[in-house]
PDB file of C-alpha atoms and ligand atoms in Angstrom:
ATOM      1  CA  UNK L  21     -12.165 -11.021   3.733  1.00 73.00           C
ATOM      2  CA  UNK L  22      -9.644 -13.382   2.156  1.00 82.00           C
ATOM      3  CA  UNK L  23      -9.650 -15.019  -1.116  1.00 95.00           C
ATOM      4  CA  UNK L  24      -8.505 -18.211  -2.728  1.00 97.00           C
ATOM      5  CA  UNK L  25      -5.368 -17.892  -4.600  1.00 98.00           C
ATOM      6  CA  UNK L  26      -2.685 -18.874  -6.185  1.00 98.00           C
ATOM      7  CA  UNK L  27       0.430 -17.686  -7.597  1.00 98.00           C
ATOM      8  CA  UNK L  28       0.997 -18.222 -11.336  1.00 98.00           C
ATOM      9  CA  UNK L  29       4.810 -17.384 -11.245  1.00 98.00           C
ATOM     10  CA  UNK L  30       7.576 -16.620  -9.170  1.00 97.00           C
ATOM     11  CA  UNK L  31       7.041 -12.857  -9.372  1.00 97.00           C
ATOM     12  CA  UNK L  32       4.052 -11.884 -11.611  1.00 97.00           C
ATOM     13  CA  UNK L  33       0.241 -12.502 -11.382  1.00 98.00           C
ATOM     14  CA  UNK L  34      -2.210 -14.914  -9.241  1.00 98.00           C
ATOM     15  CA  UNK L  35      -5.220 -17.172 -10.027  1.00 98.00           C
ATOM     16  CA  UNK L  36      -8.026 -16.277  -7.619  1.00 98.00           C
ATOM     17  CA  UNK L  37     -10.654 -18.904  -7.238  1.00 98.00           C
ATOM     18  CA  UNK L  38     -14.058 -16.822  -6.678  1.00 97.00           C
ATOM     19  CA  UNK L  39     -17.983 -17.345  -6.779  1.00 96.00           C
ATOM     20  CA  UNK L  40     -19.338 -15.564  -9.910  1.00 97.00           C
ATOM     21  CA  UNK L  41     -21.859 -13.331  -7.751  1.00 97.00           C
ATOM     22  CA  UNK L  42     -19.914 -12.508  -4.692  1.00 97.00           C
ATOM     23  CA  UNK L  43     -16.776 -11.030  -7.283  1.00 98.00           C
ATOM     24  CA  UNK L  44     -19.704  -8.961  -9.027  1.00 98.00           C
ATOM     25  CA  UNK L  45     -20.630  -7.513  -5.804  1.00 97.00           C
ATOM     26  CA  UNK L  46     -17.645  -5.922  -4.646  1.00 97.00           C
ATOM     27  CA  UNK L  47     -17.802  -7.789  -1.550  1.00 97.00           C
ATOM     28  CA  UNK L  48     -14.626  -9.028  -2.832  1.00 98.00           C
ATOM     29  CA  UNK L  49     -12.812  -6.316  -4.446  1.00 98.00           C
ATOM     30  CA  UNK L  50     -10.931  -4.682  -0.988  1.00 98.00           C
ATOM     31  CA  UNK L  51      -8.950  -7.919  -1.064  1.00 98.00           C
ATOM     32  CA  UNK L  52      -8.321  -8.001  -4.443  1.00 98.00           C
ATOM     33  CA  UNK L  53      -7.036  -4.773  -5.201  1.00 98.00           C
ATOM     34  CA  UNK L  54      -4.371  -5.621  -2.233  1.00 97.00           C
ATOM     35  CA  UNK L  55      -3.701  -8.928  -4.246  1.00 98.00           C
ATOM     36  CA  UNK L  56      -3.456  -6.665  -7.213  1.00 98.00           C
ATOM     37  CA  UNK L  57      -0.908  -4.537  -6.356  1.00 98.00           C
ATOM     38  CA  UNK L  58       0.953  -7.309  -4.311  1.00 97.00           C
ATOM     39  CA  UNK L  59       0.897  -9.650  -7.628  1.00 98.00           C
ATOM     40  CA  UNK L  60       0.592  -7.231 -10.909  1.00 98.00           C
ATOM     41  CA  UNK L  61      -1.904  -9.186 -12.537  1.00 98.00           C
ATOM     42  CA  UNK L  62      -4.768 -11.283 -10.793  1.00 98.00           C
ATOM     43  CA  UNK L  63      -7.060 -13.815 -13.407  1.00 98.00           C
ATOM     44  CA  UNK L  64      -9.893 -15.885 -12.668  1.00 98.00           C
ATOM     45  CA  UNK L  65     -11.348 -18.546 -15.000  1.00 98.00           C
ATOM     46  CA  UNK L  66     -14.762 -19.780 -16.287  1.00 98.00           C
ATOM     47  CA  UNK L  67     -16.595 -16.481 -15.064  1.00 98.00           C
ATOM     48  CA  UNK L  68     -18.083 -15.428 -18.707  1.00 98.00           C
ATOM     49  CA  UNK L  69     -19.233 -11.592 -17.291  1.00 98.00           C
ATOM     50  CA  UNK L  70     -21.595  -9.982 -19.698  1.00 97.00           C
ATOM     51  CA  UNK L  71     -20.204  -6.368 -20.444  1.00 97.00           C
ATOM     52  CA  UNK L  72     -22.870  -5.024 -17.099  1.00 97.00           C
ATOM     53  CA  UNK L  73     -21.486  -7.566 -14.785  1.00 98.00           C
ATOM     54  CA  UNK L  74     -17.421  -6.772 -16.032  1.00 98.00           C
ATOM     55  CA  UNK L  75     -18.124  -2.573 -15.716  1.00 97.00           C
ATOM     56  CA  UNK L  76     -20.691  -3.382 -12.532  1.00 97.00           C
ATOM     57  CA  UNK L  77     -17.648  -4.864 -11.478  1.00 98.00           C
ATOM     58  CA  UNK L  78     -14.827  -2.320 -12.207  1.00 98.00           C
ATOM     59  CA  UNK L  79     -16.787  -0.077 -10.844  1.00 98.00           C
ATOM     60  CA  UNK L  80     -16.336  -1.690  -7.018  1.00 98.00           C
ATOM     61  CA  UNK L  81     -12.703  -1.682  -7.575  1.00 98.00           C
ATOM     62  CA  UNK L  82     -12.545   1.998  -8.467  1.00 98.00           C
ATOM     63  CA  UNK L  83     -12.668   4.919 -10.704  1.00 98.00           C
ATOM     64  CA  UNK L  84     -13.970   3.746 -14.075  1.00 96.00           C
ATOM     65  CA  UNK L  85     -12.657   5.579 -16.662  1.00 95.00           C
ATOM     66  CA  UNK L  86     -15.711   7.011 -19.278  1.00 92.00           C
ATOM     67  CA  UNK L  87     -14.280   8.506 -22.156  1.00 79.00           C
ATOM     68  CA  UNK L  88     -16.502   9.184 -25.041  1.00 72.00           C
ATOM     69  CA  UNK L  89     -19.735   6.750 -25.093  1.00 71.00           C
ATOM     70  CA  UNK L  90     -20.948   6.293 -28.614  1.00 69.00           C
ATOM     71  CA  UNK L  91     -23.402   3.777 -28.222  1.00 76.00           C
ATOM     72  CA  UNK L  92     -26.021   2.781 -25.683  1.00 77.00           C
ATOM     73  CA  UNK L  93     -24.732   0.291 -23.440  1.00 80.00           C
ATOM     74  CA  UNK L  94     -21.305   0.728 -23.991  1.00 88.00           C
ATOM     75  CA  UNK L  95     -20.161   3.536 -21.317  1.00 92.00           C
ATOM     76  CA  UNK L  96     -16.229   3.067 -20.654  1.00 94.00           C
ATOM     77  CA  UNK L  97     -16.347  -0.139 -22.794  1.00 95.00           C
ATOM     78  CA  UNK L  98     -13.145  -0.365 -24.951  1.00 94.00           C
ATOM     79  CA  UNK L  99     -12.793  -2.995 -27.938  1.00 95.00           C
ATOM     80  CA  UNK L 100      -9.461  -4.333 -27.950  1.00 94.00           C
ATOM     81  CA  UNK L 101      -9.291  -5.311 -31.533  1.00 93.00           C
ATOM     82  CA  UNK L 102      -7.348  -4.838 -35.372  1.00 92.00           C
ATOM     83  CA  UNK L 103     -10.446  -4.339 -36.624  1.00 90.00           C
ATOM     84  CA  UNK L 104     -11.212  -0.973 -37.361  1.00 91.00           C
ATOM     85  CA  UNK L 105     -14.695  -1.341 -38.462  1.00 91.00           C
ATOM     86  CA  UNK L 106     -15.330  -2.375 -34.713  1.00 92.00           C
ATOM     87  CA  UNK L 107     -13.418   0.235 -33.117  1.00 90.00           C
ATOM     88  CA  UNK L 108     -12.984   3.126 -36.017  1.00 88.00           C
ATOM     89  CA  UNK L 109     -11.158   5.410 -33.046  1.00 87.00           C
ATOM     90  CA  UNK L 110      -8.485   3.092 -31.591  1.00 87.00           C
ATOM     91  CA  UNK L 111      -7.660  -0.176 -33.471  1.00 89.00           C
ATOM     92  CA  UNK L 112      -4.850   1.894 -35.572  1.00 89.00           C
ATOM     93  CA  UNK L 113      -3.062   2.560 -32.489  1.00 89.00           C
ATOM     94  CA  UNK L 114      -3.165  -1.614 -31.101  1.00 90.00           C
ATOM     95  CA  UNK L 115      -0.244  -2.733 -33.494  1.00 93.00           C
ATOM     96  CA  UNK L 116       1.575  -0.764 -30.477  1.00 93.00           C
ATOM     97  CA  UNK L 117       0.297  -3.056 -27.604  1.00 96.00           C
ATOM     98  CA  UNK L 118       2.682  -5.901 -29.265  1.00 97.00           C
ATOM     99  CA  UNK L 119       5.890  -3.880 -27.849  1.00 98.00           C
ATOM    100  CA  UNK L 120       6.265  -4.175 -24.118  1.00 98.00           C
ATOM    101  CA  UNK L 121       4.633  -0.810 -22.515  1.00 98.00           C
ATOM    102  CA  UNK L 122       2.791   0.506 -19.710  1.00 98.00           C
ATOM    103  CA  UNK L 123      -0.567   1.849 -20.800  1.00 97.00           C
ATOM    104  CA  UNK L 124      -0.804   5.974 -20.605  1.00 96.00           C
ATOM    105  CA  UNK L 125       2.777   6.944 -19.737  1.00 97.00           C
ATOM    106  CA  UNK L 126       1.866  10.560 -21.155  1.00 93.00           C
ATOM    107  CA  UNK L 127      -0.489  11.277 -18.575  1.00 94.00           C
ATOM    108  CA  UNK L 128       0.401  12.802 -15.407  1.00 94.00           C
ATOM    109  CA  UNK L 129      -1.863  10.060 -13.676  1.00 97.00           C
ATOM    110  CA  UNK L 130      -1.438   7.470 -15.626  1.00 97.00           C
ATOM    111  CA  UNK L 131      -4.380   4.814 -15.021  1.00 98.00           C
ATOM    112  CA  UNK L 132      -4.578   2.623 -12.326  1.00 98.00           C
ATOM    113  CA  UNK L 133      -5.726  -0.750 -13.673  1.00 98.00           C
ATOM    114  CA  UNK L 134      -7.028  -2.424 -16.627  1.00 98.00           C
ATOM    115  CA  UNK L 135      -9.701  -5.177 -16.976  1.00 98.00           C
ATOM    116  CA  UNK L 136     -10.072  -7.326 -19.776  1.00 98.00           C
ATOM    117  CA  UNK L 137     -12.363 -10.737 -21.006  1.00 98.00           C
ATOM    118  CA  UNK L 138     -12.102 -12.102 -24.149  1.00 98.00           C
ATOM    119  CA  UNK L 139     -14.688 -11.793 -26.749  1.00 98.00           C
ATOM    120  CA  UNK L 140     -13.218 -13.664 -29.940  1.00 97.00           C
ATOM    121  CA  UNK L 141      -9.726 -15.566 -29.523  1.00 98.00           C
ATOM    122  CA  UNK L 142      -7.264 -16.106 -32.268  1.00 97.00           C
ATOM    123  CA  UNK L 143      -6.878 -19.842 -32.916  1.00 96.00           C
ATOM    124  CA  UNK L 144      -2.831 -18.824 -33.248  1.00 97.00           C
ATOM    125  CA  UNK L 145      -1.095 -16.124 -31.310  1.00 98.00           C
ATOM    126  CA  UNK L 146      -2.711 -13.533 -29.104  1.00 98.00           C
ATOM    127  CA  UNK L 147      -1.709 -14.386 -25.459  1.00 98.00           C
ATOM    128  CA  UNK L 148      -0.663 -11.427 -23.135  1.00 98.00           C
ATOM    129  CA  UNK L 149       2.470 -11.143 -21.265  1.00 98.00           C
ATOM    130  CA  UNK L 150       3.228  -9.323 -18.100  1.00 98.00           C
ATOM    131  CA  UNK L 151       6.568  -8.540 -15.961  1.00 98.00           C
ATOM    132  CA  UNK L 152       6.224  -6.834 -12.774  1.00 98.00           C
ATOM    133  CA  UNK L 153       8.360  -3.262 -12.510  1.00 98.00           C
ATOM    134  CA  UNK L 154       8.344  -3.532  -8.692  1.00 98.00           C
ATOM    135  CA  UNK L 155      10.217  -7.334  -8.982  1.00 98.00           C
ATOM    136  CA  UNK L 156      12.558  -6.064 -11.916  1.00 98.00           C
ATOM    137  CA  UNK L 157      13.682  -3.046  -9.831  1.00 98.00           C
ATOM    138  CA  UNK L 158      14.139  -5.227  -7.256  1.00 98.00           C
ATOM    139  CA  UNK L 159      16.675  -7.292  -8.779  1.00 98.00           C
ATOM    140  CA  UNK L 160      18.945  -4.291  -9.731  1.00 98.00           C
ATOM    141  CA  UNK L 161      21.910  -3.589  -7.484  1.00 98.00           C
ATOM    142  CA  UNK L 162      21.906  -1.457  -4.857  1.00 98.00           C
ATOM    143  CA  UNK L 163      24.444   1.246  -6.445  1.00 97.00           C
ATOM    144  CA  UNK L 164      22.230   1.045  -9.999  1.00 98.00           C
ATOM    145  CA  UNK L 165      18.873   1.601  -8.123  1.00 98.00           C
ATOM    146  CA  UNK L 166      20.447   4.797  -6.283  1.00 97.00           C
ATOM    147  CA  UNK L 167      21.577   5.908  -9.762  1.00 97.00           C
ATOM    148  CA  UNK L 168      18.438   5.286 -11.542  1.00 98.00           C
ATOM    149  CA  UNK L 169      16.453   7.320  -8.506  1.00 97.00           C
ATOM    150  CA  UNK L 170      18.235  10.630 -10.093  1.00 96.00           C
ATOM    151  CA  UNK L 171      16.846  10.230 -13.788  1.00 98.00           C
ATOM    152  CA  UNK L 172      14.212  11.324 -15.186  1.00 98.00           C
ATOM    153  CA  UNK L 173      12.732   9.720 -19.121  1.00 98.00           C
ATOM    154  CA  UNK L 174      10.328  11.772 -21.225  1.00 98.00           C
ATOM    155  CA  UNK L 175       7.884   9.549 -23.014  1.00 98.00           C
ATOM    156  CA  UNK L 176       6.336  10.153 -26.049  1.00 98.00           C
ATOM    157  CA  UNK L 177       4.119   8.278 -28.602  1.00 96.00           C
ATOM    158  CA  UNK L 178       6.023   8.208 -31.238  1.00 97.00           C
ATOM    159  CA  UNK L 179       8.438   6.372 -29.371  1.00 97.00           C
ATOM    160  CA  UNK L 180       6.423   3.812 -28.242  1.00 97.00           C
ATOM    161  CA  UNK L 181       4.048   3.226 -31.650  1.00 97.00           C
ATOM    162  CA  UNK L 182       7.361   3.671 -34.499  1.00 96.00           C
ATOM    163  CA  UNK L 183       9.337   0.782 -33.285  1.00 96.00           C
ATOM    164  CA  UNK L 184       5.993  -1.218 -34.289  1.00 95.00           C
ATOM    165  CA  UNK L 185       5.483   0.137 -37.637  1.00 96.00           C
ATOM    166  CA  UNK L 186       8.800   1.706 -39.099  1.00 96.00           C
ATOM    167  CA  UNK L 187       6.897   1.452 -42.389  1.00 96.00           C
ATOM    168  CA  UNK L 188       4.698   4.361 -41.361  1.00 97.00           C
ATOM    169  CA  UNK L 189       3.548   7.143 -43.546  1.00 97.00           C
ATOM    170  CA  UNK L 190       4.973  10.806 -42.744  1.00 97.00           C
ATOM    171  CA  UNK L 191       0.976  11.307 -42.239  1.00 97.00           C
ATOM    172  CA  UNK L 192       0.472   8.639 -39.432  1.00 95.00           C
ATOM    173  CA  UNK L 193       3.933   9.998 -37.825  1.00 97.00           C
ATOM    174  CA  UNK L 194       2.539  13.143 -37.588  1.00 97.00           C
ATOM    175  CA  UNK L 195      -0.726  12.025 -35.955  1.00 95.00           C
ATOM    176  CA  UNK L 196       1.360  10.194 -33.234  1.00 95.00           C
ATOM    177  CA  UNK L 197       3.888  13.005 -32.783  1.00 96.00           C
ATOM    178  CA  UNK L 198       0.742  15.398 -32.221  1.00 96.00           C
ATOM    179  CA  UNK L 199       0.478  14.457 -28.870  1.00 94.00           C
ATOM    180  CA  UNK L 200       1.792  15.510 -25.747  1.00 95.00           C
ATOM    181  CA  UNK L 201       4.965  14.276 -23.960  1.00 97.00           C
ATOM    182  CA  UNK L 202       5.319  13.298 -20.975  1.00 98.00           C
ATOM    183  CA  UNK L 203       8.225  13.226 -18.199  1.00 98.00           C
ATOM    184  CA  UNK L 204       8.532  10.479 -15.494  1.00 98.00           C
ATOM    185  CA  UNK L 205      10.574  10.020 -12.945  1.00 98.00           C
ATOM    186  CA  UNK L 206      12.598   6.091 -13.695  1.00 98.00           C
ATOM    187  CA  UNK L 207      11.934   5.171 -10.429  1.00 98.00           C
ATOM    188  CA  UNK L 208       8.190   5.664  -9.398  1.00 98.00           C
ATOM    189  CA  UNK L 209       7.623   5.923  -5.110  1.00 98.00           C
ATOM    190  CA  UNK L 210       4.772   4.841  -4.961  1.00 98.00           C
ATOM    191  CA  UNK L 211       2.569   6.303  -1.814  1.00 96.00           C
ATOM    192  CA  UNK L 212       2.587   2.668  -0.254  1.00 96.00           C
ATOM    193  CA  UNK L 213       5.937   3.186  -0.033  1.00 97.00           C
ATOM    194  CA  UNK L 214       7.436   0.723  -2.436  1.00 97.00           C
ATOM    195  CA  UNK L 215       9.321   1.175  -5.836  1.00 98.00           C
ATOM    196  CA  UNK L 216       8.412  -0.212  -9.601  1.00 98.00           C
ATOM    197  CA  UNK L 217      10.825   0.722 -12.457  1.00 98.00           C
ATOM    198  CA  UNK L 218       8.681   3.178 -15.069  1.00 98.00           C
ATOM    199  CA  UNK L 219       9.818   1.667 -17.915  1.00 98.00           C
ATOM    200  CA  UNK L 220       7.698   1.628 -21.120  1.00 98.00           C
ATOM    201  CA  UNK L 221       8.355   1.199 -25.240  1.00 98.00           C
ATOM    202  CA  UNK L 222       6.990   5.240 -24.733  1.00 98.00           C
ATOM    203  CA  UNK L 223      10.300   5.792 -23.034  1.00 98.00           C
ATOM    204  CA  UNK L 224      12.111   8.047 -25.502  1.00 98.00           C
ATOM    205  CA  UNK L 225      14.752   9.181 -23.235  1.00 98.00           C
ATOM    206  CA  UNK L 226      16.894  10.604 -20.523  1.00 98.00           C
ATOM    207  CA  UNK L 227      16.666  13.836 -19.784  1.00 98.00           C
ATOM    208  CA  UNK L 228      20.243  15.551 -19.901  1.00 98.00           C
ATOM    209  CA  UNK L 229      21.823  12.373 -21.177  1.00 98.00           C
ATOM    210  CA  UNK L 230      24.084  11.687 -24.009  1.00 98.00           C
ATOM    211  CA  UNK L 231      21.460  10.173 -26.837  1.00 98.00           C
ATOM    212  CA  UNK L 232      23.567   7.325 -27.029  1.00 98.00           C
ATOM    213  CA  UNK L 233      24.117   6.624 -23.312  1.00 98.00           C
ATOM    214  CA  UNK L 234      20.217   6.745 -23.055  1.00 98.00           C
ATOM    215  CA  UNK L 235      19.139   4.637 -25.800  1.00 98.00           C
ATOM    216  CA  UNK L 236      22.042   2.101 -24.099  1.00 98.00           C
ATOM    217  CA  UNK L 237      20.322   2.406 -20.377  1.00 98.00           C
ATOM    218  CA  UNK L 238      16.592   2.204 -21.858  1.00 98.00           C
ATOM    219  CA  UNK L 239      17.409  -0.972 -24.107  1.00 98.00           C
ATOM    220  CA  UNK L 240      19.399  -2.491 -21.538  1.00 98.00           C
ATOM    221  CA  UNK L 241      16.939  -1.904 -18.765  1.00 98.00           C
ATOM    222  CA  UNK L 242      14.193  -3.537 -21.383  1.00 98.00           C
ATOM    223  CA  UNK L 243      16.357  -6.262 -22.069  1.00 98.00           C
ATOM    224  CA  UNK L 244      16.236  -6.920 -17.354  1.00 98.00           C
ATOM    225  CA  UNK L 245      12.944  -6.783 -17.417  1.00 98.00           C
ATOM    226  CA  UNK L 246      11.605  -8.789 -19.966  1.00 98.00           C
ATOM    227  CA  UNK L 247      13.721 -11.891 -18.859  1.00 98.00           C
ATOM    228  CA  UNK L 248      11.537 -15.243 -18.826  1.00 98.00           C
ATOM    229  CA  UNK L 249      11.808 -15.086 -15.270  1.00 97.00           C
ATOM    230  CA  UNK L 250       9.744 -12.305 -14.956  1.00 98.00           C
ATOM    231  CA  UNK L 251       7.456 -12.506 -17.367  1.00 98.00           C
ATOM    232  CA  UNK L 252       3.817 -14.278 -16.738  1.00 98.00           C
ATOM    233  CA  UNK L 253       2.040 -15.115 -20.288  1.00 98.00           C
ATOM    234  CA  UNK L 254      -1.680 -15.636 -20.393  1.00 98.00           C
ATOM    235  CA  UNK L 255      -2.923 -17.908 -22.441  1.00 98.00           C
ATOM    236  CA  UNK L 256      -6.560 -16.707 -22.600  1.00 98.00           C
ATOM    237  CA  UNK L 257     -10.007 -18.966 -22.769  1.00 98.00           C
ATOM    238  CA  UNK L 258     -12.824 -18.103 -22.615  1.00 98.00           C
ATOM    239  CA  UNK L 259     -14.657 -16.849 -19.725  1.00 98.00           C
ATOM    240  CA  UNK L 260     -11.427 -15.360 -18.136  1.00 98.00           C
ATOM    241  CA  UNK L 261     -10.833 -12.337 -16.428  1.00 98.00           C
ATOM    242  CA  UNK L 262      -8.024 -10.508 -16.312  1.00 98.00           C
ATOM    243  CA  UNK L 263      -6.927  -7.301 -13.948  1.00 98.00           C
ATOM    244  CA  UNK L 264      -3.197  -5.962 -14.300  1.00 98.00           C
ATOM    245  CA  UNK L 265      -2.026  -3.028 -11.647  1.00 98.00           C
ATOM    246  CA  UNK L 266      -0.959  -0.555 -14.800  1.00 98.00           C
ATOM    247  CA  UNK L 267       1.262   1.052 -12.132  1.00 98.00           C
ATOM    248  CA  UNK L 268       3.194  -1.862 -11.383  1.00 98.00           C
ATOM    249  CA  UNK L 269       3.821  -4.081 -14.651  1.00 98.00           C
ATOM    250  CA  UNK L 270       4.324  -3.751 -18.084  1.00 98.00           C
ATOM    251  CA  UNK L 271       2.646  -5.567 -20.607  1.00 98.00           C
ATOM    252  CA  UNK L 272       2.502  -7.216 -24.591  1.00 98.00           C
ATOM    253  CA  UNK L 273       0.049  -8.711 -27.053  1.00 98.00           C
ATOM    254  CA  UNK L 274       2.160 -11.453 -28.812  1.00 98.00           C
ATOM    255  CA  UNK L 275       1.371 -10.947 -32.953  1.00 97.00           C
ATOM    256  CA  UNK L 276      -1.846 -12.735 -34.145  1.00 96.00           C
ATOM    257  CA  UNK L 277      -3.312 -12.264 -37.315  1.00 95.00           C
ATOM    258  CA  UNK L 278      -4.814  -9.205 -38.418  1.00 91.00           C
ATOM    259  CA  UNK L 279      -8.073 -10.692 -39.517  1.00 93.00           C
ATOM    260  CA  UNK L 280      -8.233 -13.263 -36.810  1.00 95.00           C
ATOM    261  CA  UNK L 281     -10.984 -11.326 -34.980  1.00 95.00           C
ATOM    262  CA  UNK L 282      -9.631 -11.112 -31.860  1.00 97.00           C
ATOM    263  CA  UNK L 283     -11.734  -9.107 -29.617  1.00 97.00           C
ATOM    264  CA  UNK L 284     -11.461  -8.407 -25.857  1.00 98.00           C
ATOM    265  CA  UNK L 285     -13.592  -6.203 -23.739  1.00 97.00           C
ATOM    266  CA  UNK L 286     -11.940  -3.984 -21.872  1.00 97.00           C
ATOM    267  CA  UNK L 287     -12.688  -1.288 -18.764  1.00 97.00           C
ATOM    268  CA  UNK L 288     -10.001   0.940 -17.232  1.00 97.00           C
ATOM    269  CA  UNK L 289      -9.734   2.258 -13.690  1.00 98.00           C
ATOM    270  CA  UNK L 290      -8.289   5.759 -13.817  1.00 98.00           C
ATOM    271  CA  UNK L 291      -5.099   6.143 -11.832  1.00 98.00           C
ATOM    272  CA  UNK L 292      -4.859   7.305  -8.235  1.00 97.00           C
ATOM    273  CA  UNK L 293      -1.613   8.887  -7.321  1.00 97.00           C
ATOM    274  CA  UNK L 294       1.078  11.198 -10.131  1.00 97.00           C
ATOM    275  CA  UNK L 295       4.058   9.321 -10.819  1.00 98.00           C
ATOM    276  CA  UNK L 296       6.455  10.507  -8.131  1.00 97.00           C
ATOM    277  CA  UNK L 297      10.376  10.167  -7.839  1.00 97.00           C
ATOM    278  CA  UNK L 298      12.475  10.448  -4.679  1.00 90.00           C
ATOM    279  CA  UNK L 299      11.016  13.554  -2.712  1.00 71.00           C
TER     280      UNK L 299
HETATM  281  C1  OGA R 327      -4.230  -2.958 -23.925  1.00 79.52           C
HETATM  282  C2  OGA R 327      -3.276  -3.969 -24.401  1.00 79.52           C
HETATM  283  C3  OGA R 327      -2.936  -6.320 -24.807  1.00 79.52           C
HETATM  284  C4  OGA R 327      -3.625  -7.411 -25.560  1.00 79.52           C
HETATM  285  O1  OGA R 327      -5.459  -3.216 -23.979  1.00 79.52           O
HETATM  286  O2  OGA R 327      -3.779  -1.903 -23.444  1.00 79.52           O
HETATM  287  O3  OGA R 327      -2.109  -3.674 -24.494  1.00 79.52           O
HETATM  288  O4  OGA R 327      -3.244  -8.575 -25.340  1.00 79.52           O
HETATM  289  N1  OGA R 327      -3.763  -5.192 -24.665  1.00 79.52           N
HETATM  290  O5  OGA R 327      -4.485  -7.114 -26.376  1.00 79.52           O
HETATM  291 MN1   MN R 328      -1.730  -1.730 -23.401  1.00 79.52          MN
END
């Protein structure tokens, strides 16, 4: 089965040009999840999925991730949102999703996929950007990806939340610093073979490195991968739908306002394969 698409930009994300029922079905999915990885992020427009059709859909792509259901109808259905009367768990941790990251860099799997449709859009602000880590280590030099390949970066979420909110109480710090770290590999082999960077606002730093060497490498590898030329920004309407291969990208609200509403549904495909460095 092929589909009709398009790229968007030179390295990151595709249009795909579907019928509504056939996408639902899963009769498409095999070929987009090879787009997916291919591309980093894969939209379509003017679909308008009720939450069923968006999870019935997820759910032909791959492992949809439950965590806690609280209400009827809402099994692994996420609110991406400020507002923390409509998501009283996790809208105090999106002021992070405005810093370029990869989502769940402290787990050992960290999740495959993400797919999002918008709900309520801000009327200023609140497009998502997207580089691709496979294209951004591909543009390094041969002698920097061989030295890369030896480090290892432990990432932690205080590192990737503080650098949004440096006005943080010592009680919020603590909450963030309560959970686990991680440690990745820099360069992530993927079991298909290819490479992607693992580069994240959670990356805290190099293990064995001089603190000041690391925080130079981490800022300066940032700095490469967020380059225009990289970088694919959505500007969302609505009806969208949005996939991005977590494993393969990184990605960034840009700031809208607080009480804006924003809202965008969101269902997560857990991830398939550890993050694994050079054997
Ligand atoms: C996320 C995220 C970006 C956005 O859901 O993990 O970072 O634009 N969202 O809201
Ligand atoms: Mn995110």
């Amino acid at each position: 089965m092929t589909i009709k698409s398009e790229p968007l930009t030179e390295h990151t994300g595709s249009e795909i040009f579907v019928d509504r029922e056939a996408l639902i079905s899963g009769a498409l999915s095999p070929a987009i999840r090879e787009l997916l990885v291919q591309r980093g992020v894969i939209i379509a427009r003017g679909l308008h999925l009720t939450d069923d059709e968006q999870r019935a859909f997820t759910r032909t792509m791959g492992d949809l991730r439950l965590g806690t259901v609280k209400q009827e109808g809402e099994e692994g259905l996420q609110k991406v949102t400020f507002d923390e009367k409509v998501n009283p768990d996790y809208a105090k941790f999106f002021f992070g999703s405005l810093l370029w990251h990869m989502d769940g860099t402290y787990e050992e799997v960290p999740p495959f996929a993400t797919i999002l449709t918008p709900r309520v859009l801000s009327a200023t602000g609140g497009q998502t950007e997207f580089t691709s880590n496979y294209a951004t280590y591909e543009a390094l030099p041969d002698d920097e990806k061989a030295w890369l390949d030896t480090l290892k970066v432990v990432h932690t979420m205080q590192a990737a939340l503080f650098p949004g909110k440096p006005d943080c109480t010592v009680e919020e710090f603590a909450l963030w610093h309560s959970y686990p770290n991680r440690e990745h590999p820099l360069v992530w082999h993927h079991k298909t073979g290819r490479k992607s960077l693992v580069l994240s606002t959670s990356g805290s730093h190099v293990v064995g490195m001089h603190p000041a060497e690391s925080h130079d490498l981490l800022q300066r590898l940032m700095a490469h991968a967020t380059q225009p030329r990289f970088v694919y920004r959505h500007e969302w309407q609505m009806g969208d739908l949005l996939i991005w291969d977590n494993t393969g990208t990184m990605h960034r609200a840009m700031p809208y306002p607080a009480d804006s509403g924003r809202q965008l549904h969101r269902f997560t495909l857990n991830g398939e394969e550890p993050v694994r460095g050079v054997a």
